[in-house]
Amino acid sequence: LGRNLMVQHRLVTQCVRPATIWCLETKSAAHDAAIARQPDILTPPLYPALLAVLFKITGISFSAEGLRDVFGPEKLMVWTCGHLFTLLTGLMLFLLGRRLFDARVAMLGVAAYFLSDTVWRFSISGLSIPLLTFIVTTACYTALVGVTKLQENAPARQWIWRFAVAILLCVLAF
């Protein structure tokens, strides 16, 4: 999707799903399933947009002559993004655990997260799960800090923006 967004400037996919065809035929004004230019209506657009920007910035070429293997240019960018967001999620988990419990419990939680095979499989999968996990964990931490400030009877300017950021992060995630 990121490559298609960079090249075609649209969120289109080559993965044609029967449910998507039905949805597009029944819900679109033209009753057109758009098989040749199948829009992706299932994936949140933030991760493909991020990949498209990174592909554009790094100048990765998708020409057949420059490829050593089938998806060479994409692998490095996807793996780097996946690992970066996995590490950032670990940081947010530590901050969340430290705020809720103490540093020892936070380190135990982060260690359990990083020792999970599923986390690292998603990190190299190319899916948006690491980014979404980071966004949701950051939203939880931000909301928790906002609730703490609210319970401490802090002025509204100290907690209301935290709730706004948490809401914005949830909107970005989905």
Short mmCIF file of C-alpha atoms in Angstrom, two decimals:
data_model
loop_
_atom_site.label_atom_id
_atom_site.label_comp_id
_atom_site.label_asym_id
_atom_site.label_seq_id
_atom_site.Cartn_x
_atom_site.Cartn_y
_atom_site.Cartn_z
CA LEU A 1 0.00 0.00 0.00
CA GLY A 2 2.83 2.40 0.79
CA ARG A 3 4.42 1.80 -2.60
CA ASN A 4 1.07 2.20 -4.37
CA LEU A 5 0.41 5.41 -2.47
CA MET A 6 3.82 6.77 -3.48
CA VAL A 7 3.54 5.75 -7.14
CA GLN A 8 -0.19 6.14 -7.86
CA HIS A 9 -1.05 8.68 -5.13
CA ARG A 10 -3.97 6.46 -4.08
CA LEU A 11 -4.57 3.78 -1.49
CA VAL A 12 -5.14 0.96 -3.96
CA THR A 13 -4.34 -2.70 -3.55
CA GLN A 14 -3.84 -5.73 -5.75
CA CYS A 15 -5.48 -7.88 -3.06
CA VAL A 16 -9.08 -8.17 -4.24
CA ARG A 17 -11.40 -9.31 -1.46
CA PRO A 18 -14.97 -10.54 -2.12
CA ALA A 19 -16.35 -8.54 0.80
CA THR A 20 -14.73 -5.39 -0.59
CA ILE A 21 -16.21 -6.03 -4.03
CA TRP A 22 -19.66 -6.43 -2.50
CA CYS A 23 -19.24 -3.29 -0.37
CA LEU A 24 -18.08 -1.18 -3.31
CA GLU A 25 -20.82 -2.48 -5.63
CA THR A 26 -23.61 -1.82 -3.17
CA LYS A 27 -22.39 1.39 -1.52
CA SER A 28 -20.81 3.34 -4.41
CA ALA A 29 -22.91 5.66 -6.53
CA ALA A 30 -21.71 4.07 -9.79
CA HIS A 31 -22.13 0.49 -8.43
CA ASP A 32 -18.59 -0.17 -9.65
CA ALA A 33 -16.38 -2.70 -7.86
CA ALA A 34 -13.24 -1.04 -9.29
CA ILE A 35 -11.35 -4.32 -9.71
CA ALA A 36 -8.45 -2.74 -11.63
CA ARG A 37 -8.02 0.03 -9.05
CA GLN A 38 -9.31 -1.71 -5.93
CA PRO A 39 -9.28 0.82 -3.08
CA ASP A 40 -8.14 -0.52 0.25
CA ILE A 41 -11.00 0.03 2.68
CA LEU A 42 -9.69 -2.16 5.50
CA THR A 43 -6.26 -0.78 6.41
CA PRO A 44 -5.86 2.38 8.49
CA PRO A 45 -4.12 4.89 6.18
CA LEU A 46 -1.45 6.18 8.59
CA TYR A 47 1.09 3.37 8.12
CA PRO A 48 0.93 3.28 4.29
CA ALA A 49 1.21 7.08 4.26
CA LEU A 50 4.26 6.91 6.54
CA LEU A 51 5.88 4.28 4.30
CA ALA A 52 5.10 6.32 1.17
CA VAL A 53 6.78 9.38 2.70
CA LEU A 54 9.83 7.33 3.74
CA PHE A 55 10.07 5.73 0.29
CA LYS A 56 9.93 9.19 -1.29
CA ILE A 57 12.50 10.68 1.10
CA THR A 58 14.97 7.83 0.69
CA GLY A 59 14.49 7.71 -3.09
CA ILE A 60 13.95 3.96 -3.19
CA SER A 61 13.50 2.77 -6.76
CA PHE A 62 11.00 0.05 -7.55
CA SER A 63 12.33 -0.64 -11.04
CA ALA A 64 12.92 -4.27 -11.92
CA GLU A 65 16.57 -3.70 -12.91
CA GLY A 66 17.62 -2.49 -9.48
CA LEU A 67 16.11 -5.32 -7.49
CA ARG A 68 18.29 -8.12 -6.17
CA ASP A 69 15.33 -10.00 -4.82
CA VAL A 70 11.60 -9.63 -5.23
CA PHE A 71 10.89 -6.98 -2.57
CA GLY A 72 14.40 -5.75 -1.75
CA PRO A 73 13.87 -2.00 -1.34
CA GLU A 74 10.80 -2.42 0.79
CA LYS A 75 12.25 -4.90 3.26
CA LEU A 76 14.78 -2.56 4.81
CA MET A 77 12.26 0.27 5.26
CA VAL A 78 9.50 -1.98 6.59
CA TRP A 79 11.80 -3.80 9.01
CA THR A 80 13.33 -0.54 10.21
CA CYS A 81 9.91 0.99 10.84
CA GLY A 82 8.65 -2.15 12.53
CA HIS A 83 11.65 -2.39 14.85
CA LEU A 84 11.60 1.35 15.60
CA PHE A 85 7.94 1.31 16.63
CA THR A 86 8.47 -1.90 18.62
CA LEU A 87 11.30 -0.24 20.57
CA LEU A 88 9.22 2.92 21.09
CA THR A 89 6.34 0.78 22.36
CA GLY A 90 8.74 -0.80 24.86
CA LEU A 91 9.68 2.68 26.06
CA MET A 92 6.03 3.66 26.45
CA LEU A 93 5.33 0.39 28.30
CA PHE A 94 8.15 1.19 30.68
CA LEU A 95 6.79 4.68 31.35
CA LEU A 96 3.28 3.29 31.80
CA GLY A 97 4.47 0.54 34.14
CA ARG A 98 6.58 2.94 36.18
CA ARG A 99 3.67 5.33 36.58
CA LEU A 100 1.23 2.58 37.58
CA PHE A 101 3.60 0.45 39.70
CA ASP A 102 7.37 0.99 40.03
CA ALA A 103 10.52 0.70 37.91
CA ARG A 104 11.02 -2.99 38.74
CA VAL A 105 7.55 -3.97 37.56
CA ALA A 106 7.97 -1.74 34.50
CA MET A 107 11.22 -3.51 33.56
CA LEU A 108 9.57 -6.89 34.03
CA GLY A 109 6.72 -5.86 31.74
CA VAL A 110 9.10 -4.52 29.09
CA ALA A 111 11.22 -7.67 29.30
CA ALA A 112 8.13 -9.86 28.83
CA TYR A 113 7.10 -7.71 25.86
CA PHE A 114 10.52 -7.87 24.19
CA LEU A 115 10.91 -11.61 24.83
CA SER A 116 7.63 -12.34 23.07
CA ASP A 117 8.05 -14.06 19.73
CA THR A 118 4.80 -12.55 18.46
CA VAL A 119 6.09 -9.00 18.96
CA TRP A 120 9.14 -9.61 16.79
CA ARG A 121 7.13 -11.49 14.14
CA PHE A 122 4.82 -8.51 13.80
CA SER A 123 7.85 -6.23 13.79
CA ILE A 124 9.12 -7.76 10.53
CA SER A 125 5.73 -8.62 9.02
CA GLY A 126 5.14 -5.34 7.21
CA LEU A 127 1.78 -4.91 8.93
CA SER A 128 0.85 -1.77 10.78
CA ILE A 129 0.62 -3.58 14.15
CA PRO A 130 3.87 -2.11 15.64
CA LEU A 131 2.78 1.44 14.77
CA LEU A 132 -0.74 0.89 16.07
CA THR A 133 0.58 -0.71 19.27
CA PHE A 134 2.83 2.30 19.82
CA ILE A 135 -0.02 4.75 19.19
CA VAL A 136 -2.46 2.96 21.51
CA THR A 137 0.15 2.56 24.26
CA THR A 138 1.05 6.25 23.97
CA ALA A 139 -2.65 7.18 24.09
CA CYS A 140 -3.10 5.11 27.27
CA TYR A 141 -0.06 6.72 28.90
CA THR A 142 -1.18 10.22 27.92
CA ALA A 143 -4.71 9.61 29.22
CA LEU A 144 -3.30 8.17 32.46
CA VAL A 145 -1.18 11.27 33.02
CA GLY A 146 -4.25 13.41 32.30
CA VAL A 147 -6.35 11.48 34.83
CA THR A 148 -3.58 11.83 37.42
CA LYS A 149 -3.45 15.58 36.88
CA LEU A 150 -7.25 15.78 37.09
CA GLN A 151 -7.28 13.84 40.38
CA GLU A 152 -4.61 16.18 41.77
CA ASN A 153 -6.99 19.09 41.05
CA ALA A 154 -4.48 20.63 38.66
CA PRO A 155 -5.62 23.52 36.49
CA ALA A 156 -7.52 22.48 33.37
CA ARG A 157 -4.69 23.53 31.05
CA GLN A 158 -2.48 20.82 32.62
CA TRP A 159 -4.81 17.89 31.92
CA ILE A 160 -7.23 18.78 29.15
CA TRP A 161 -4.59 18.85 26.40
CA ARG A 162 -3.48 15.36 27.45
CA PHE A 163 -6.98 14.04 26.88
CA ALA A 164 -7.09 15.81 23.51
CA VAL A 165 -3.77 14.18 22.52
CA ALA A 166 -5.06 10.75 23.62
CA ILE A 167 -8.21 11.19 21.56
CA LEU A 168 -6.19 12.37 18.55
CA LEU A 169 -3.88 9.36 18.81
CA CYS A 170 -6.86 7.00 18.90
CA VAL A 171 -8.32 8.68 15.81
CA LEU A 172 -4.97 8.34 14.02
CA ALA A 173 -4.76 4.67 14.90
CA PHE A 174 -8.08 3.75 13.39
#
